[in-house]
Coordinates of C-alpha atoms in Angstrom, one line a residue:
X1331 CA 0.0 0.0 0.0
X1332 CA 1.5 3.2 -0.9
X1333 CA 1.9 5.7 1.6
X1334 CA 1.2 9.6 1.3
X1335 CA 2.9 12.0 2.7
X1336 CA 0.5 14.2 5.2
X1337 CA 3.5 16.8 6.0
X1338 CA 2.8 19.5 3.3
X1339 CA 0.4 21.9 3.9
X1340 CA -3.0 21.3 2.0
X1341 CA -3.4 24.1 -1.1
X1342 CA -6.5 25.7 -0.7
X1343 CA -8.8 22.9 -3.4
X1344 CA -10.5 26.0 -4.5
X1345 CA -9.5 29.0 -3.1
X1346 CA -10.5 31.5 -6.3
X1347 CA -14.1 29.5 -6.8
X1348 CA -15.2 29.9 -3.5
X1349 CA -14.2 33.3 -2.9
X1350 CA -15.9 33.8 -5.9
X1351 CA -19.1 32.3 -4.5
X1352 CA -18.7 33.1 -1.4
X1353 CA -22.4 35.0 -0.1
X1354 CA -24.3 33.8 -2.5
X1355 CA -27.3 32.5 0.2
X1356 CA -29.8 31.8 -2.5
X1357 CA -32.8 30.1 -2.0
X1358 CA -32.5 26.7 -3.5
X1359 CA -35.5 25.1 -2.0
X1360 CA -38.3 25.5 -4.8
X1361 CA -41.7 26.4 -2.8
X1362 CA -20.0 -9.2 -4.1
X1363 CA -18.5 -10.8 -1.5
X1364 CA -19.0 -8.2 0.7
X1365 CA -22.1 -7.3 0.0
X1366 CA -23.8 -3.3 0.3
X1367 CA -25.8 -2.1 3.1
X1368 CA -28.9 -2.3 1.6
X1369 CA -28.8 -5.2 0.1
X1370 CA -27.4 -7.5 3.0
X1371 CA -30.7 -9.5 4.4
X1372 CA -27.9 -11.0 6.9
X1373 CA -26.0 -8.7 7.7
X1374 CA -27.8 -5.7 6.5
X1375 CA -27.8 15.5 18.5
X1376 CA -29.5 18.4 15.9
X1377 CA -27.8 21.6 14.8
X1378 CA -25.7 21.8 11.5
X1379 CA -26.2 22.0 8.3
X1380 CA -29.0 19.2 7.2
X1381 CA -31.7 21.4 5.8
X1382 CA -32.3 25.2 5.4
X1383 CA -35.0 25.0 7.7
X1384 CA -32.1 24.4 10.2
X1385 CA -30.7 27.2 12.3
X1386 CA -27.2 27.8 11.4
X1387 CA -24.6 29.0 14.4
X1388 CA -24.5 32.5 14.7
X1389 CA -20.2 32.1 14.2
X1390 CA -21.4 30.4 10.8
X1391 CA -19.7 30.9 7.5
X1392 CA -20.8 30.6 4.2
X1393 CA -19.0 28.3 2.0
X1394 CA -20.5 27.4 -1.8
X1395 CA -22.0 24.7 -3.2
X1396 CA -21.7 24.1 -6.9
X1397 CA -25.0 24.9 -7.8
X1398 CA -24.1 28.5 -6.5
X1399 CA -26.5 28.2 -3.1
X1400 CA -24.2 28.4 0.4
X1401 CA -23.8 26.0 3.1
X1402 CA -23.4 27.5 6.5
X1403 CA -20.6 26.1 8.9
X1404 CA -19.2 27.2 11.9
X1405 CA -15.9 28.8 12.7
X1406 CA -14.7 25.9 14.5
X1407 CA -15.7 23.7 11.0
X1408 CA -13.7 25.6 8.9
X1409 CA -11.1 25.9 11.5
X1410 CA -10.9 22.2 11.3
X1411 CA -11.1 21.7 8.0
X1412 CA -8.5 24.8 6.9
X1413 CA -5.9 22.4 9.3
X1414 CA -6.2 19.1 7.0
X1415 CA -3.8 18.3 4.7
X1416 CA -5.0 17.7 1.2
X1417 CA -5.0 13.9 1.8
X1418 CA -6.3 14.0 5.2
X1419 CA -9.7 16.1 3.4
X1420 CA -10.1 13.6 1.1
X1421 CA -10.0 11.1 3.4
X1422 CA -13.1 12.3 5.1
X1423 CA -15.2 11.2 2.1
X1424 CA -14.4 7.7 2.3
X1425 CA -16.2 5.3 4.5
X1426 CA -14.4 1.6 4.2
X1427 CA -16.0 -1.9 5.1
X1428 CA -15.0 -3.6 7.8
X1429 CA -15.4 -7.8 7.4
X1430 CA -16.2 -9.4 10.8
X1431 CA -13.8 -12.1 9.6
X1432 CA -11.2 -9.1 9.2
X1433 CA -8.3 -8.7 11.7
X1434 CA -8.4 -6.2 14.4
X1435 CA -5.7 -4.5 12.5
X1436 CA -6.7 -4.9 8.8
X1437 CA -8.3 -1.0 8.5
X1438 CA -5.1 0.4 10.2
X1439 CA -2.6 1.1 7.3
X1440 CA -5.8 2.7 5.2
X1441 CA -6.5 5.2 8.1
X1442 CA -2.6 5.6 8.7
X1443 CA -1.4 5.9 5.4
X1444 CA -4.4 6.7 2.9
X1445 CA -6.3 8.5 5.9
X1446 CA -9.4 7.1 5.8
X1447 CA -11.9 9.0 7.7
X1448 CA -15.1 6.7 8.6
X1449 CA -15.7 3.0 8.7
X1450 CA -18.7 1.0 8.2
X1451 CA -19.1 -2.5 9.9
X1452 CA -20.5 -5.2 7.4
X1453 CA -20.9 -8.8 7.6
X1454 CA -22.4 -9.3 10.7
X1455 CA -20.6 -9.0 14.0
X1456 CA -21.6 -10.9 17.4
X1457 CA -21.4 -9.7 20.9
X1458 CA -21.4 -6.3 22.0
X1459 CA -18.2 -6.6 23.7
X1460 CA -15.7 -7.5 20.7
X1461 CA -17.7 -4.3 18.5
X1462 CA -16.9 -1.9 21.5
X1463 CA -12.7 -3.2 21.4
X1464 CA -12.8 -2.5 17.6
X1465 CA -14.6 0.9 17.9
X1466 CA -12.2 1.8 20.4
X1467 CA -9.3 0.5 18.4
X1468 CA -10.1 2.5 15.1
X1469 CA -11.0 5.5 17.0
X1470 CA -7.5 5.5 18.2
X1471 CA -6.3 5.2 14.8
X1472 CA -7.1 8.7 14.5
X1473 CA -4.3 10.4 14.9
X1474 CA -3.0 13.8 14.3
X1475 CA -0.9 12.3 11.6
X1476 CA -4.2 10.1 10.0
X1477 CA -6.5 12.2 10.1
X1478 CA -5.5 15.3 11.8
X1479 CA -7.0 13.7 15.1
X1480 CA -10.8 14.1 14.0
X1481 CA -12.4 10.8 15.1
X1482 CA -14.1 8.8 12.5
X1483 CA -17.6 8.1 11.8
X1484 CA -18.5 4.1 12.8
X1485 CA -21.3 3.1 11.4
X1486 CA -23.3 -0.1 11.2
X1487 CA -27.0 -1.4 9.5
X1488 CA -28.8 -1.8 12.7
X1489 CA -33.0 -1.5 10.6
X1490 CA -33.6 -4.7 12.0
X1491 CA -35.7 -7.6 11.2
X1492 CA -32.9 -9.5 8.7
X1493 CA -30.9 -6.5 8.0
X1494 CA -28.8 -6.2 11.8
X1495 CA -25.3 -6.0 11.6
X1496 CA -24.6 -6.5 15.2
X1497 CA -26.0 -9.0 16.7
X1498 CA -25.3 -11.4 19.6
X1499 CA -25.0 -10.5 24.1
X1500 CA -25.7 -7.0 24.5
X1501 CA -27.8 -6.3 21.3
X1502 CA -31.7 -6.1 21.0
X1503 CA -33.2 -8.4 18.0
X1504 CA -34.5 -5.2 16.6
X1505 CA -38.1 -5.9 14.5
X1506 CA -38.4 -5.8 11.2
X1507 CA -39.7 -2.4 9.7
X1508 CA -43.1 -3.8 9.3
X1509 CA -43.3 -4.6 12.4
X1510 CA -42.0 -1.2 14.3
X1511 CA -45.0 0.7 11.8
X1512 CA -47.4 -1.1 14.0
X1513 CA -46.2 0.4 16.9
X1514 CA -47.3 4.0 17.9
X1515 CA -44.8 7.1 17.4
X1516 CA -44.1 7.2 20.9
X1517 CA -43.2 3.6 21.2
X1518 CA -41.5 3.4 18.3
X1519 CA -39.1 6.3 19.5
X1520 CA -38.8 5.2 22.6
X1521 CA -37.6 1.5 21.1
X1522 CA -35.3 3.4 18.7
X1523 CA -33.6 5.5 21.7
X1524 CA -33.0 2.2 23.6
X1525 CA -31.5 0.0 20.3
X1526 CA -29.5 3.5 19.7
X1527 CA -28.0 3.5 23.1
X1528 CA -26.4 -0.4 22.6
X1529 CA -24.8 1.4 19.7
X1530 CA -23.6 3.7 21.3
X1531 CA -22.7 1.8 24.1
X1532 CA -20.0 0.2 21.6
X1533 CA -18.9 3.1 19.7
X1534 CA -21.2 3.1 16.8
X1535 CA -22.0 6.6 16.1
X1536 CA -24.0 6.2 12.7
X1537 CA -27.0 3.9 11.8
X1538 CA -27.6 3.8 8.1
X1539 CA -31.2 3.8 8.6
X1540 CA -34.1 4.4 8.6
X1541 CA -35.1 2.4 5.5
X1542 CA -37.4 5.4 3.9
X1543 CA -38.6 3.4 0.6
X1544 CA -42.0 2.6 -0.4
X1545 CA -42.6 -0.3 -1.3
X1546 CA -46.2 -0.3 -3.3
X1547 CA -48.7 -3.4 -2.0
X1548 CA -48.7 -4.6 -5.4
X1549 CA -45.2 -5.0 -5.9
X1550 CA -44.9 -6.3 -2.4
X1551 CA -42.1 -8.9 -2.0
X1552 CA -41.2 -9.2 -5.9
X1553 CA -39.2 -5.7 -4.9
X1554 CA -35.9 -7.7 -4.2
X1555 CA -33.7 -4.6 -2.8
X1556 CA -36.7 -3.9 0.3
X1557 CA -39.7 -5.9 -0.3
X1558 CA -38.3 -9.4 -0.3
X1559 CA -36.9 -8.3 3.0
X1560 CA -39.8 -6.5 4.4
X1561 CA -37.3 -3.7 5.1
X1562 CA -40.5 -1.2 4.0
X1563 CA -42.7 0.4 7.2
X1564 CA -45.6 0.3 4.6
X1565 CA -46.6 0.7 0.9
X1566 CA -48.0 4.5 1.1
X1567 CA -45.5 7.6 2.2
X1568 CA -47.7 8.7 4.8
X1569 CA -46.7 5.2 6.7
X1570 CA -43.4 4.9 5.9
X1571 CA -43.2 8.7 6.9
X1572 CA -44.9 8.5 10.4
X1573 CA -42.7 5.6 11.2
X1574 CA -39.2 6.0 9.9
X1575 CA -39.2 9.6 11.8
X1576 CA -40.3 7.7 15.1
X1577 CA -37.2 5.4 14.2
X1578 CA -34.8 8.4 13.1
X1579 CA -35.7 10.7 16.3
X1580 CA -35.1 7.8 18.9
X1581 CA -31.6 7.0 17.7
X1582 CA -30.6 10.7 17.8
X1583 CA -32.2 11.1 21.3
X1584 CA -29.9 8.1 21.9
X1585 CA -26.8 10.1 20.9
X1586 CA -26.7 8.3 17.3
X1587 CA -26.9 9.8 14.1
X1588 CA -29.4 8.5 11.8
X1589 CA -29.4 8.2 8.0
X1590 CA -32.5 8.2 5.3
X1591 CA -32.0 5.6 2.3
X1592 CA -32.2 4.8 -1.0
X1593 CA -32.7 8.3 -2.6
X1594 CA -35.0 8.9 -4.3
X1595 CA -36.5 5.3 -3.4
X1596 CA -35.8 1.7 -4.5
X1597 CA -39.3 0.3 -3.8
X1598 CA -40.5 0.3 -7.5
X1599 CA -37.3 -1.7 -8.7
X1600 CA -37.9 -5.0 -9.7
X1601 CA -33.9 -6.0 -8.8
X1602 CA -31.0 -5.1 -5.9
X1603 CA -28.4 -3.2 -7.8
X1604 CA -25.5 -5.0 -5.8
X1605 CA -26.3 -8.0 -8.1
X1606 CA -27.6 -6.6 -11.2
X1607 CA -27.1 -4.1 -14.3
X1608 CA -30.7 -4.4 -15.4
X1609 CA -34.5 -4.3 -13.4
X1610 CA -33.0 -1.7 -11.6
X1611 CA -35.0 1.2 -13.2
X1612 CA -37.8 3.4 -11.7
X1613 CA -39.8 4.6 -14.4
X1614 CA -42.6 6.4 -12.7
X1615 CA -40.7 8.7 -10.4
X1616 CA -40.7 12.4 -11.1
X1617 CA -39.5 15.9 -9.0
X1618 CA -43.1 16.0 -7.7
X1619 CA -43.4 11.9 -6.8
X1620 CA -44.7 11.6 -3.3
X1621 CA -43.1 8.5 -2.4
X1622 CA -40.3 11.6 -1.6
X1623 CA -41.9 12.5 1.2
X1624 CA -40.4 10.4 3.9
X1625 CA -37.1 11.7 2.8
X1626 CA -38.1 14.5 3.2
X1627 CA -39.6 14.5 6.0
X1628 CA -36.4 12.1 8.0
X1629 CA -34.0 15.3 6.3
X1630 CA -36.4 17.7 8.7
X1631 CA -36.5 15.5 11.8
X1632 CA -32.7 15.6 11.7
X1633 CA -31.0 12.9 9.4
X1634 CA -27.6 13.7 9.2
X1635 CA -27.1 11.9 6.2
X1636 CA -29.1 10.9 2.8
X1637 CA -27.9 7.1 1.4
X1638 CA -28.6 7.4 -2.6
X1639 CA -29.6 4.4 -4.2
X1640 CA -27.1 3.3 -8.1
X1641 CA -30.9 2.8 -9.4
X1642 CA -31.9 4.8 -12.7
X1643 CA -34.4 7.2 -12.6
X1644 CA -35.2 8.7 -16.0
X1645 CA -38.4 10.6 -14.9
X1646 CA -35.0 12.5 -12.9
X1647 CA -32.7 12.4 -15.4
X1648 CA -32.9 11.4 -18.6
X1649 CA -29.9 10.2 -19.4
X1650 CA -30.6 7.4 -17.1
X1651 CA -27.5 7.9 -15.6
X1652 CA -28.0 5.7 -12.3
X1653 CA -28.6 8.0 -8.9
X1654 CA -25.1 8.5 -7.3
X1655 CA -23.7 10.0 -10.8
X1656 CA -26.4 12.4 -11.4
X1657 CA -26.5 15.7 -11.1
X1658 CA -30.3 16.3 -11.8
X1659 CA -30.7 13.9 -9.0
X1660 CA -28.4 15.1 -6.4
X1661 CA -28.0 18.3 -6.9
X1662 CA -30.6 19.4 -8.5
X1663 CA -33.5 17.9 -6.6
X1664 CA -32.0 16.6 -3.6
X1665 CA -29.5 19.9 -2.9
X1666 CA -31.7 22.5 -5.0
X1667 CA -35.9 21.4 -5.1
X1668 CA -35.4 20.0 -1.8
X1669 CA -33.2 22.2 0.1
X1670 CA -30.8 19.7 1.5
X1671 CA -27.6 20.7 2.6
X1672 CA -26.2 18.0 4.5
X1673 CA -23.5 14.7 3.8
X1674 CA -24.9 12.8 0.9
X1675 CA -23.1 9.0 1.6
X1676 CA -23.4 6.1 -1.3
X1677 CA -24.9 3.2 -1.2
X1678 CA -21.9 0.0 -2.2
X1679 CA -19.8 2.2 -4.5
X1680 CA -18.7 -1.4 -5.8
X1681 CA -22.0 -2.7 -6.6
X1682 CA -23.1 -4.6 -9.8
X1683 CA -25.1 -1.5 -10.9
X1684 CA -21.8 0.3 -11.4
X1685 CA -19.2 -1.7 -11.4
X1686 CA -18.5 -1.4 -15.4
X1687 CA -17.6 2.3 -14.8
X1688 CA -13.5 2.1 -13.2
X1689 CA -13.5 2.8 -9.7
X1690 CA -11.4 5.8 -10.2
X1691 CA -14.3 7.7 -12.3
X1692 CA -17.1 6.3 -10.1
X1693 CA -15.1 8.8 -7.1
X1694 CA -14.7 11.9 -9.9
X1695 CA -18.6 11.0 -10.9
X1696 CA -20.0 10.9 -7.3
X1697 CA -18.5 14.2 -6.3
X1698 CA -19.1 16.1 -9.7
X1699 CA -22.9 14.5 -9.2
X1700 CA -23.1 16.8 -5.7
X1701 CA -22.0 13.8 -3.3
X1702 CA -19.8 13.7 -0.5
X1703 CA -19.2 10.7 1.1
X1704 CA -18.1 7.4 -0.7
X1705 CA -19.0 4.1 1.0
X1706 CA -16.7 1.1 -0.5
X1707 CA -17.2 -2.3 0.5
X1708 CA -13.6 -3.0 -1.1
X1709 CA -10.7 -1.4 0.9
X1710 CA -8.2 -2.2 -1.9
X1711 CA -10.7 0.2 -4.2
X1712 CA -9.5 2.8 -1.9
X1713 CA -6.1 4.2 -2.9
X1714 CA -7.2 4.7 -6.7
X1715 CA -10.4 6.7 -5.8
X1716 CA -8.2 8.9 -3.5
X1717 CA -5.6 9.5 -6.1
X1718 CA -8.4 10.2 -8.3
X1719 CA -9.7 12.8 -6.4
X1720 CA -6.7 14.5 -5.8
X1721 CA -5.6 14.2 -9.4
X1722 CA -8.6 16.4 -10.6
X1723 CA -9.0 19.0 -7.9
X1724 CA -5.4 19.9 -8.7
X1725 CA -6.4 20.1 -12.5
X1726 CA -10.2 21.3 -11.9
X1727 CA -10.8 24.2 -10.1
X1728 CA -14.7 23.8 -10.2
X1729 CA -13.9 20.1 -8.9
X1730 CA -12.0 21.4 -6.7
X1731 CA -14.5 23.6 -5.0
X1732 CA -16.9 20.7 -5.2
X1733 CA -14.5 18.8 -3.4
X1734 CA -13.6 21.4 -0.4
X1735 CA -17.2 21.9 0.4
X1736 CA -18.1 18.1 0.9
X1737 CA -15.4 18.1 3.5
X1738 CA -16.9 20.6 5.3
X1739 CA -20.2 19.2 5.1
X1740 CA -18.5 15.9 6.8
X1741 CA -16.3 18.0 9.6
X1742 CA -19.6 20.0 10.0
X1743 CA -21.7 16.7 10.3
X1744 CA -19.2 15.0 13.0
X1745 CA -19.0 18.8 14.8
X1746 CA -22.8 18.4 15.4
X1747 CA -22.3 14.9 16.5
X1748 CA -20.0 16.3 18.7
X1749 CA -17.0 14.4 18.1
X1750 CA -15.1 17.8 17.6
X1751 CA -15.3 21.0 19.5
X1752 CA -12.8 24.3 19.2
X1753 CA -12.7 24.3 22.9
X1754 CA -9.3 24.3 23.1

C-alpha cells in the first residue's frame, strides 16, 4: 500500500471558486462478496447543516456549493477543516468496510497511510463486547498524523428484522420495519432511543437507517432490494413517513446519528443493484413523486445523512444515468428542489449496478454529481479513488470547490455529532 505524505500543507482545493461564490445564500428550495448495506438481508444531536430550515450557528460561514447556493458552517468547522492536509480532506469522504472475519488491525494502514476518515461494519458481528474493542481501536487510529486527530464516523445497518449488523449478548433483536410501523410514534421512539444507546454503548456513532422506501402493495415482495426483506414500514408515504421519523428521532435522542436511504427510493425496482445491471430502473418517479416524502420528512426531523440508491431514474434524469452520478438527481432535486444541505453517503460504490464504470471515475462522478461521502465495500478500491480525487482537484478548479465543500459538510456533520469542538 503506498503511503502519502501528510506533511505539506494542503493548497486551498479552490481558493478562487469559492471566494468567488462566497455570499451567494440563495434560495434553492423550490416552494459481491462483501455485499452493500442495503442489500445484506444478513448482515444488512440536531444543529448543523442538514436542511435550510435548520438554524445555522451564529459564528457560521458561508461556504459554496456548486449549484451556486451556500452552506453554512461554523468557525470551528472551517477551523478544522483549513488544518487538514489535502489527503487528510479527502479522506473524510471515504467510509471503508470492515469484514467481521477481518483482523483487528486490517483497516489500520488505510487510516494511517491513505487517511481514511469513517468506517462501516458489514458482515455481521456478534457480541457487544468485541464491537466496543474494535470501535475503540479504530478510533485510536485517528491520529493527528491520519486524520489530523478528528475521530471517525463508525457506522453499522442496525434497521432490524434481517438487516442487523450486530447482533449477539448486548444487542436487541430489533423488529423488522413492518413490524415497528405497527407500533405508535411514541413507542416506536422510545424503542429506537433504547437500540441506539447499545450502539452507542460500543462506539457506533452512525446507523444507516431508517429504510425510507415505499414499497407499493402490489409490488410487495417481488421488490428484491426492500420488499423481499420487508425492510419497507408500509406501501404509502404517509406510513413509511410517520414511522421512519419515530425510528430516526429515537436514535438521535440516543446520541446516534441516523441516515435516510435509497434516494429517491428503491421500492418500485424489480432488482437489488448489488447484483444486477438491469431491473433496476424506476420509471414512474418524477420531481413532484410523493413517495419523496419520507425523505423528506427524515431530512427535517434531523437525518444527518441521505444514502442514494445506483438505481436509474429517467423521470429524474434522462440520461438514465444511475442515482449517485447524477447531477439532476443530487444536486438538482435533492440539494436544489429540496433544500438539503447536508453529507450525501453512497450506497456500495462497488455494486453490480456500477461496477462497469472504473473505480477511479465512479469517485470523480459521485462528487461532480453533488456527493460527499463514498462508502466502498472494497478497501483495496480505496487508494485509486483517492488518487483520483486529488488528481482532478489539482487540475479542476470547479472540482476542486466541489471537493472542499463536501469536506466541510463531513467535519460540520461530526462537529454536530460532537466528536469535535474548538474548545481548546
Amino acid at each position: 500500500m503506498t503511503s502519502r505524505s501528510t506533511t505539506a500543507p494542503r493548497p486551498r482545493l479552490a481558493a478562487a471558486a469559492a471566494l468567488a461564490l462566497m455570499g451567494a445564500l440563495t434560495a434553492a428550495c423550490g416552494g459481491g462478496s462483501t455485499p452493500s448495506e442495503s442489500a445484506s438481508p444478513t448482515g444488512g444531536s440536531a444543529s448543523s447543516t442538514t436542511s435550510r430550515s435548520a438554524t445555522p450557528s451564529s459564528s457560521a460561514t458561508p461556504s459554496s456549493s456548486e449549484s451556486g447556493a451556500a452552506i453554512d458552517v461554523s468557525a470551528c468547522v472551517r477551523q478544522k477543516a483549513d488544518s487538514l492536509s489535502e489527503e487528510q480532506a479527502i479522506g473524510q469522504l471515504l467510509m471503508v468496510a470492515f469484514d467481521t472475519a477481518a483482523s483487528r488491525t486490517a483497516l489500520d494502514d488505510l487510516i494511517a497511510e491513505q487517511h481514511v476518515g469513517n468506517v462501516i461494519y458489514l458482515g455481521g458481528w456478534d457480541g457487544a463486547a468485541r464491537v466496543k474493542e474494535t470501535s475503540a481501536h479504530l478510533q485510536d487510529q485517528a491520529t493527528d498524523a491520519a486524520t489530523a486527530g478528528i475521530p471517525l464516523l463508525l457506522a453499522a445497518d442496525q434497521e432490524g428484522g434481517e438487516v442487523r449488523q450486530l447482533r449477539g449478548a448486548g444487542f436487541t433483536k430489533v423488529p423488522s420495519a413492518k413490524v415497528q410501523a405497527q407500533m405508535s410514534s411514541s413507542e416506536l421512539t422510545a424503542a429506537a432511543k433504547g437500540w441506539a444507546g447499545e450502539l452507542k454503548a460500543v462506539g457506533i456513532n452512525v446507523n444507516l437507517a431508517p429504510v425510507t422506501d415505499t414499497v407499493p402493495a402490489d409490488i410487495g415482495r417481488a421488490n428484491e432490494p426492500i420488499g423481499k426483506y420487508a425492510r419497507q414500514y408500509g406501501s404509502d408515504p404517509a406510513t413509511v413517513t410517520k414511522a421512519s421519523t419515530a425510528f430516526l428521532k429515537g436514535m438521535i435522542e440516543g446520541g446516534v446519528m441516523g441516515t435516510v436511504k435509497h434516494f429517491p427510493g428503491l421500492g418500485r425496482v424489480q432488482k437489488n443493484t448489488d447484483f444486477n445491471t438491469t431491473g433496476i430502473t424506476d420509471s414512474v418517479a418524477t420531481p413532484s413523486d410523493p413517495f419523496l416524502a419520507p425523505f423528506t420528512a427524515g431530512v427535517k426531523a434531523g437525518a444527518g445523512l441521505v444514502m442514494v440508491s445506483s438505481a436509474r431514474y429517467p423521470g429524474l434524469d434522462s440520461t438514465k444515468t444511475q442515482a449517485m452520478f447524477s447531477k439532476p438527481i443530487l444536486t438538482d432535486l435533492l440539494r436544489g428542489r429540496l433544500g438539503y444541505e447536508g453529507v450525501v453517503i453512497t450506497d456500495d460504490i462497488n455494486a453490480k449496478a456500477v461496477r462497469s464504470i472504473p473505480a477511479a471515475e465512479r469517485a470523480t462522478r459521485y462528487i461532480e454529481a453533488g456527493g460527499d461521502i463514498l462508502l466502498t465495500g472494497d478497501p483495496e478500491s480505496v487508494p485509486g479513488m483517492i488518487e483520483a480525487l486529488s488528481a482532478k482537484a489539482r487540475e479542476d478548479e470547479e472540482f476542486a470547490t466541489l471537493l472542499e465543500t463536501s469536506v466541510l459538510r463531513v467535519v460540520a456533520l461530526k462537529e454536530r455529532m460532537g466528536l469535535i469542538s474548538c474548545g481548546g
